[in-house]
Coordinates of C-alpha atoms and ligand atoms in Angstrom, one line a residue:
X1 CA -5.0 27.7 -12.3
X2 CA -3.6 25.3 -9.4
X3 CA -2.0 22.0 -11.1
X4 CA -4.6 19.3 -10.8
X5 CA -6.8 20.7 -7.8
X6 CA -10.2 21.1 -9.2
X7 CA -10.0 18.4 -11.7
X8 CA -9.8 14.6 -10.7
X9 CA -7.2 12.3 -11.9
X10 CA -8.4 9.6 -14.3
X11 CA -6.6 6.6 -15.7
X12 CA -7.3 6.7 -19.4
X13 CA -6.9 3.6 -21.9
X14 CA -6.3 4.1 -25.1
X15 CA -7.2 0.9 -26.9
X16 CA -9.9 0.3 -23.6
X17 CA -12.4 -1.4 -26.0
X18 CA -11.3 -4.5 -25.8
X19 CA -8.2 -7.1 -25.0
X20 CA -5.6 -6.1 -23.2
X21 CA -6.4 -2.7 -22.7
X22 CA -9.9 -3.6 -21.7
X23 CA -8.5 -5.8 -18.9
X24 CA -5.6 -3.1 -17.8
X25 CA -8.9 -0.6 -17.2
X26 CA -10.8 -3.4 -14.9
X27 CA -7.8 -3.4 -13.2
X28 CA -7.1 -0.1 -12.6
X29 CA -10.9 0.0 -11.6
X30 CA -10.8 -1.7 -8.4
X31 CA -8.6 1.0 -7.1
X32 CA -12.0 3.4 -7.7
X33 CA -12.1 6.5 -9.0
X34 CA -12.7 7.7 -12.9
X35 CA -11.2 5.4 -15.8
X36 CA -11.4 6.8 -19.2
X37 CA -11.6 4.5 -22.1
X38 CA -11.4 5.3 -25.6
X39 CA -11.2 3.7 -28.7
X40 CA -13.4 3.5 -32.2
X41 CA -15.9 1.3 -31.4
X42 CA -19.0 2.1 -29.7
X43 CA -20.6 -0.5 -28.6
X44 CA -17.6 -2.4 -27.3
X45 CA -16.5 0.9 -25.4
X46 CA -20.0 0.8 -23.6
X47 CA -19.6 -2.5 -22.8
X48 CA -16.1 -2.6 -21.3
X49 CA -17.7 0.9 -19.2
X50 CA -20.1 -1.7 -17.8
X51 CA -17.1 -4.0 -16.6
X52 CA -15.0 -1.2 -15.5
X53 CA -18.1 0.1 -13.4
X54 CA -18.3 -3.2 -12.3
X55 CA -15.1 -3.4 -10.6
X56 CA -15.2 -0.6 -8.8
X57 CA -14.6 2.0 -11.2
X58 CA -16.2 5.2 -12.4
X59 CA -16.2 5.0 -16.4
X60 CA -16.1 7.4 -19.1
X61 CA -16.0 6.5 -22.9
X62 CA -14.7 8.7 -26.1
X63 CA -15.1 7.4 -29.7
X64 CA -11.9 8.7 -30.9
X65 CA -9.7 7.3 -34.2
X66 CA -6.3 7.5 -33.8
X67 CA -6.2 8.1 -37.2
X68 CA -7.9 11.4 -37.0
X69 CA -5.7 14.7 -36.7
X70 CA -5.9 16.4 -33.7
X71 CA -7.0 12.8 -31.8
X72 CA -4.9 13.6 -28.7
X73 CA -6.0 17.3 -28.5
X74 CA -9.4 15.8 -28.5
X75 CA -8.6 13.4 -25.6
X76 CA -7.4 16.2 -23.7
X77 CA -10.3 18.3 -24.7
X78 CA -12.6 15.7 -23.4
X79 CA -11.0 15.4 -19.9
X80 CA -11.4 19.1 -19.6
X81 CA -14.8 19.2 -20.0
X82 CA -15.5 16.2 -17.8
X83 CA -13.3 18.5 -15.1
X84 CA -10.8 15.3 -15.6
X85 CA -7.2 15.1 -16.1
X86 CA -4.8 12.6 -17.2
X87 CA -3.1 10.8 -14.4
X88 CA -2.2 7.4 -16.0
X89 CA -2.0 7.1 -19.9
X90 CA -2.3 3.3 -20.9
X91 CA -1.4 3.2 -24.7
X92 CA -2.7 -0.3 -25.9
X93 CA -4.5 0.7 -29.3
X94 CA -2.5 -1.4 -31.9
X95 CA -2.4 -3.3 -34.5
X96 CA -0.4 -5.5 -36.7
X97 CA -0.7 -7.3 -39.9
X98 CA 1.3 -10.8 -40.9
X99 CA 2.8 -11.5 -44.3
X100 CA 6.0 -10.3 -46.5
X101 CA 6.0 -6.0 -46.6
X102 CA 5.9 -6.4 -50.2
X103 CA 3.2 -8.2 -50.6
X104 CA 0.9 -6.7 -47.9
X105 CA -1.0 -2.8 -48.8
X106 CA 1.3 -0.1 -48.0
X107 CA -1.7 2.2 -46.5
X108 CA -2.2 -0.7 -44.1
X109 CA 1.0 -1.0 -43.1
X110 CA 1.7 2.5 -42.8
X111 CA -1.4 2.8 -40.5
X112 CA 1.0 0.6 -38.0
X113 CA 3.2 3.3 -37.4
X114 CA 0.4 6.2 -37.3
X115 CA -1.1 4.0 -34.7
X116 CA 1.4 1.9 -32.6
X117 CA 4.3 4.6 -33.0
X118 CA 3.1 8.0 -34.0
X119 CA -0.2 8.4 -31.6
X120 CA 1.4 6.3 -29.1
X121 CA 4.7 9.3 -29.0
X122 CA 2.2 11.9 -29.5
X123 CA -0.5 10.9 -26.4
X124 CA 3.0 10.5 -24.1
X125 CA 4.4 13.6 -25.3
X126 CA 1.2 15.4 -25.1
X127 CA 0.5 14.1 -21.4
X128 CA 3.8 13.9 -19.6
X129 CA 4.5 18.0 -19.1
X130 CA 1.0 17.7 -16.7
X131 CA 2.0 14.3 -14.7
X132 CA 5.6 16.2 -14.3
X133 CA 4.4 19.7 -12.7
X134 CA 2.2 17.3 -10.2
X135 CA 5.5 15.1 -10.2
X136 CA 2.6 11.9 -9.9
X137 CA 1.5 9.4 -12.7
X138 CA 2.8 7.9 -15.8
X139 CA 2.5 5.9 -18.8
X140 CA 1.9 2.6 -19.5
X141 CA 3.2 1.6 -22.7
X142 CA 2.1 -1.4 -25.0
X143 CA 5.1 -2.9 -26.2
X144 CA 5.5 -6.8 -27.1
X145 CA 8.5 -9.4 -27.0
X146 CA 8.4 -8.6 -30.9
X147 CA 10.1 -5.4 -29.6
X148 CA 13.4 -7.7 -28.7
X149 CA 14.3 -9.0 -32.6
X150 CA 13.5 -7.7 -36.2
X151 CA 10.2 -10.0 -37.7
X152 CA 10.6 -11.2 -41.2
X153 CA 7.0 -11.6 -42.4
X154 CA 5.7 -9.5 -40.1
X155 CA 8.2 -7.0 -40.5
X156 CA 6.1 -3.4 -39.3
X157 CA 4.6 -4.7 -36.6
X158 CA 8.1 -5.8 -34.8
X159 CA 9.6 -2.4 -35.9
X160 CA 7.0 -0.6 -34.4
X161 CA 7.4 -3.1 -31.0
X162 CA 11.2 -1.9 -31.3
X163 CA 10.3 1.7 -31.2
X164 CA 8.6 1.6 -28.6
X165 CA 10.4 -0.4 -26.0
X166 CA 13.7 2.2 -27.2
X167 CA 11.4 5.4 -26.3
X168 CA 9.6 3.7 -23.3
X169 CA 13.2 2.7 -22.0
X170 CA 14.8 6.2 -22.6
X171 CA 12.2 8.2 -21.5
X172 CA 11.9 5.7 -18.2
X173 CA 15.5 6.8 -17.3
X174 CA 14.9 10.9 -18.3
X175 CA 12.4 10.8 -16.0
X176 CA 13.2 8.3 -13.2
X177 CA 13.6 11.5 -10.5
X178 CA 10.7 13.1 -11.4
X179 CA 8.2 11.1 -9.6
X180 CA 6.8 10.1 -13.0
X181 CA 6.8 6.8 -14.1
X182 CA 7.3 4.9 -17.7
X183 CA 6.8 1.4 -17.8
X184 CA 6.9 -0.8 -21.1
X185 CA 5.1 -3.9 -20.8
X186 CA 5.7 -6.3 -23.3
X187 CA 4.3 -9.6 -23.4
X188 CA 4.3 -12.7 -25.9
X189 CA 0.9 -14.2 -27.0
X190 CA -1.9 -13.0 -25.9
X191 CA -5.5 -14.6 -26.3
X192 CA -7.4 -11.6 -28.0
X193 CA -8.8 -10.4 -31.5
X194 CA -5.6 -9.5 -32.1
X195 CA -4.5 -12.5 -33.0
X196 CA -7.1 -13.4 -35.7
X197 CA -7.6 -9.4 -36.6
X198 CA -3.3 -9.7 -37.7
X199 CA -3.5 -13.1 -39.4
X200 CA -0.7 -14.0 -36.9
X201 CA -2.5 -16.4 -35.2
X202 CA -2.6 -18.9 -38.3
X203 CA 1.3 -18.6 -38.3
X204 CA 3.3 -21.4 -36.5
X205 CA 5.1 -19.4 -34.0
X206 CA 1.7 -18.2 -32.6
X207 CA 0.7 -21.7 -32.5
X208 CA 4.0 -23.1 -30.9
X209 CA 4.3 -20.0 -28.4
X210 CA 1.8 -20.4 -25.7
X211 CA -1.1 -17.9 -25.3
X212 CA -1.3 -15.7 -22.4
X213 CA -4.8 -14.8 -20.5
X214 CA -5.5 -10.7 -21.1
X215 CA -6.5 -10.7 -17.3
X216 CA -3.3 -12.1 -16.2
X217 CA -1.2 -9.6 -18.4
X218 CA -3.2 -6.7 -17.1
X219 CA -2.2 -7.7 -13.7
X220 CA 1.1 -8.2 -14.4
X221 CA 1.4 -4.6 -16.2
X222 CA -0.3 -2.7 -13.4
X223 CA 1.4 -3.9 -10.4
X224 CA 4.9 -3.4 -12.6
X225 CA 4.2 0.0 -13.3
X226 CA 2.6 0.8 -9.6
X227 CA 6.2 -0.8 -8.2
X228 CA 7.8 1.9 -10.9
X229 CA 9.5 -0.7 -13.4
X230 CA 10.7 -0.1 -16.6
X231 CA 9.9 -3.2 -18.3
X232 CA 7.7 -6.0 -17.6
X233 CA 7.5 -9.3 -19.4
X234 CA 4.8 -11.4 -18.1
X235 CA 4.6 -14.6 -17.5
X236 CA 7.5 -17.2 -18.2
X237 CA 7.2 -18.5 -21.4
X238 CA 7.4 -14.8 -22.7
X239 CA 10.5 -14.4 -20.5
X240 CA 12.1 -16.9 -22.0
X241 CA 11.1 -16.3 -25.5
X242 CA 12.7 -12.2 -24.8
X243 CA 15.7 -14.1 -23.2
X244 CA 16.3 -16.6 -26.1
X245 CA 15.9 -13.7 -29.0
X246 CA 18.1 -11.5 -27.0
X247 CA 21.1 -14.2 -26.8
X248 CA 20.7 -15.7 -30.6
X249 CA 22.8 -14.4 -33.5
X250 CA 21.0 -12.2 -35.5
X251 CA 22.0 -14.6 -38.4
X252 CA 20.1 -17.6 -36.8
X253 CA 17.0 -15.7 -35.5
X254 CA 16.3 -13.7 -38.8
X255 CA 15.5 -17.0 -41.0
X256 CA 13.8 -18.8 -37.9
X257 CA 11.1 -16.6 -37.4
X258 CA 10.3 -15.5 -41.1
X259 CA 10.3 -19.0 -41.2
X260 CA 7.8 -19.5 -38.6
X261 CA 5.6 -16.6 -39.2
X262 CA 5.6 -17.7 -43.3
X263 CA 2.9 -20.0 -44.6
X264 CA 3.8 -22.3 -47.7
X265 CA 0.4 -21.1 -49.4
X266 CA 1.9 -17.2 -48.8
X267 CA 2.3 -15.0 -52.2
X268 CA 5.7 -14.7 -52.8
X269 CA 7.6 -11.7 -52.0
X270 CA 9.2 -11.3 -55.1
X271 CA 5.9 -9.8 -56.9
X272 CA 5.6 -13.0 -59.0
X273 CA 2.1 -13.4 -57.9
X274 CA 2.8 -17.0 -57.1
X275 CA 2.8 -18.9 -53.9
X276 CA 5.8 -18.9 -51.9
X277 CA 6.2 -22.3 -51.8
X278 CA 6.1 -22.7 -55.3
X279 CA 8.2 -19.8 -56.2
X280 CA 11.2 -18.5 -54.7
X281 CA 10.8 -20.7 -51.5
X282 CA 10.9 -23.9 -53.8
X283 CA 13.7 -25.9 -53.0
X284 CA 14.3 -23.9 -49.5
X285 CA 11.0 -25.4 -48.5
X286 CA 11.1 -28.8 -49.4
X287 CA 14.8 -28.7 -47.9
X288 CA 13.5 -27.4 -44.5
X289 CA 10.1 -28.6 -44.0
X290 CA 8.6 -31.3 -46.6
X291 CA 5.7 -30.5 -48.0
X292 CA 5.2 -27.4 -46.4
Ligands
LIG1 N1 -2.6 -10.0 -28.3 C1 -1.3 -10.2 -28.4 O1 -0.9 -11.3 -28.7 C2 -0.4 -9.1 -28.1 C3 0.9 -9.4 -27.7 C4 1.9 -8.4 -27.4 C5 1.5 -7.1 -27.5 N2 0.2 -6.8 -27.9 C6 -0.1 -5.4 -28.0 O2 -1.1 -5.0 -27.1 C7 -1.9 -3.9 -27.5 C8 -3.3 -4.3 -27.4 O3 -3.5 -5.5 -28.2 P1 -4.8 -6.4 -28.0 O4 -4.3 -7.8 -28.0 O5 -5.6 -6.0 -26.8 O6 -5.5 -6.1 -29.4 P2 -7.1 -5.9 -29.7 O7 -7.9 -6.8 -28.9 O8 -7.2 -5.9 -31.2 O9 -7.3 -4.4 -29.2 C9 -6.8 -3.3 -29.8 C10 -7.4 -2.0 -29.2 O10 -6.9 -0.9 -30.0 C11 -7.9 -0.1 -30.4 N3 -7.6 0.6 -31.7 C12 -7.0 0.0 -32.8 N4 -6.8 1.0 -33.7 C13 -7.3 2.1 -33.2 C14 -7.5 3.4 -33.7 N5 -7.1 3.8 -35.0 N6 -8.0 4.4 -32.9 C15 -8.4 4.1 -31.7 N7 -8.3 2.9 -31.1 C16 -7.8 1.9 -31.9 C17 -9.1 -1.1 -30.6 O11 -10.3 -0.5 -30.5 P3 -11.3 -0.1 -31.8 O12 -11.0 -1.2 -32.9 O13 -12.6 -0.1 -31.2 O14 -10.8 1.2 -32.2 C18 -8.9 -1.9 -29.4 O15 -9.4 -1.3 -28.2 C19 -1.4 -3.7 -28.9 O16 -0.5 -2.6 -29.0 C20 -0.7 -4.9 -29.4 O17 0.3 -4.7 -30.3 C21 -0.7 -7.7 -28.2

């Protein structure tokens, strides 16, 4: 078979449902042509076809859980028979969850890495070998300034961030000659369900930090990855926040932002079953922030 010539190449969006994956697809729209989105929900996948058709676009939709085994054979399964093949890979489904690992359900956490790590490294993996042989495309990875610093109290979600920055970053450089490229965007704060779906919006460094349009990300991730970067921080404020972690001592940054991402009324992390602030946190608290 001839690499690519009957089939047409397709930007597909995993995590195109909604937020910022959403708003990469209506992006990658106005340059026309076929933009597959795929994610669980149905309803919310019809309606972001309807914006991506919108802007210029021709949209497809798969229902596909990450979770599921076999979810990226399926993709590529479904791009087949819609005589489609996988150009651009945006990987945006993710999730996160806020609150001390010992405290928060393991099966929910662990779901952080089958989904932000493990599909993420296995829809790359799976997709590179075709973008290399027509030495065009790439991927377009999800990161978050979360990638630059370990996250007490929100500690899976930051690993995860870390991982894939380091694999986005290494794979960028493997492949820089190849005429394929790997971009990493990572941004800070972003104004989607996100923030309310992880609890992390009720924590004070989401309420300090400000919060960054989806649009204006997208925007920001496209053109970086069109101009063939490695990794793009948009917008100031999330500059500076990626600037700041990177210069801090560890041992100054590791109690800041637990501090910031803890409420008082948190369980404690001990496995007391009592509030933070009235456990182990007692006289740290009232030290550091009366009545908190
Ligand atoms: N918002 C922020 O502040 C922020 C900041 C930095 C980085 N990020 C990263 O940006 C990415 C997108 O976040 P967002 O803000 O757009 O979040 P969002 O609005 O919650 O969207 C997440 C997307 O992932 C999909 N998804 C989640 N689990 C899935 C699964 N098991 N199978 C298939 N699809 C799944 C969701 O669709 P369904 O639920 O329909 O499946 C949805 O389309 C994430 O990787 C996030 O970590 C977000």
């Amino acid at each position: 078979m001839s690499l690519g010539s009957e089939l047409r190449p397709a930007v597909v969006v995993v995590g195109g449902s909604r937020g910022i994956g959403k708003a990469i697809a209506t992006v990658a729209a106005r340059q026309g042509g076929p933009v597959v989105l795929v994610a669980r929900s149905h309803d919310s996948l019809l309606a972001a076809a309807t914006e991506v058709q919108e802007a210029g676009g021709e949209a497809f939709t798969l229902d596909l859980d990450l979770f599921s085994a076999g979810a990226s054979l399926r993709l590529e399964a479904f791009l087949q028979e819609n005589r489609l093949y996988c150009d651009v890979l945006v990987n945006s489904a993710g999730y996160g969850l806020r609150g001390a690992a010992t405290t928060l359900p393991i099966g929910e956490q662990l779901g952080i890495i089958d989904v932000n790590v493990r599909a993420l490294s296995e829809l790359t993996l799976r997709f590179l070998p075709g973008m290399l042989a027509r030495r065009r495309g790439g991927v377009l990875n999800l990161g978050s300034i979360a990638g630059f610093t370990p996250g007490p109290n929100m500690a899976l979600y930051y690993a995860s961030k870390s991982f894939v920055r380091s694999f986005s970053d290494a794979l960028h450089e493997e492949l820089r000659h190849a005429g394929v490229t790997v971009t990493c965007v990572a941004p800070g704060p972003v104004e989607t369900e996100f923030l309310d779906r992880s609890g992390a919006g009720r924590a004070m460094l989401f309420k300090v930090l400000p919060r960054a349009d989806a649009v204006d990300v997208a925007e920001s991730a496209w053109r970086g990855f069109k101009a063939g970067r490695r990794l793009v921080v948009p917008g100031v404020s999330a500059k500076l926040t990626a600037f700041v972690a990177s210069i801090l001592p560890t041992a100054v940054l590791l109690p800041l932002i637990g501090r910031l991402q803890r409420r008082g009324n948190d369980p404690c992390p001990c496995g007391s079953g009592a509030k933070y602030k009235n456990c182990c946190g007692k006289g740290w608290l009232s030290r550091i922030a009366p009545g908190g």
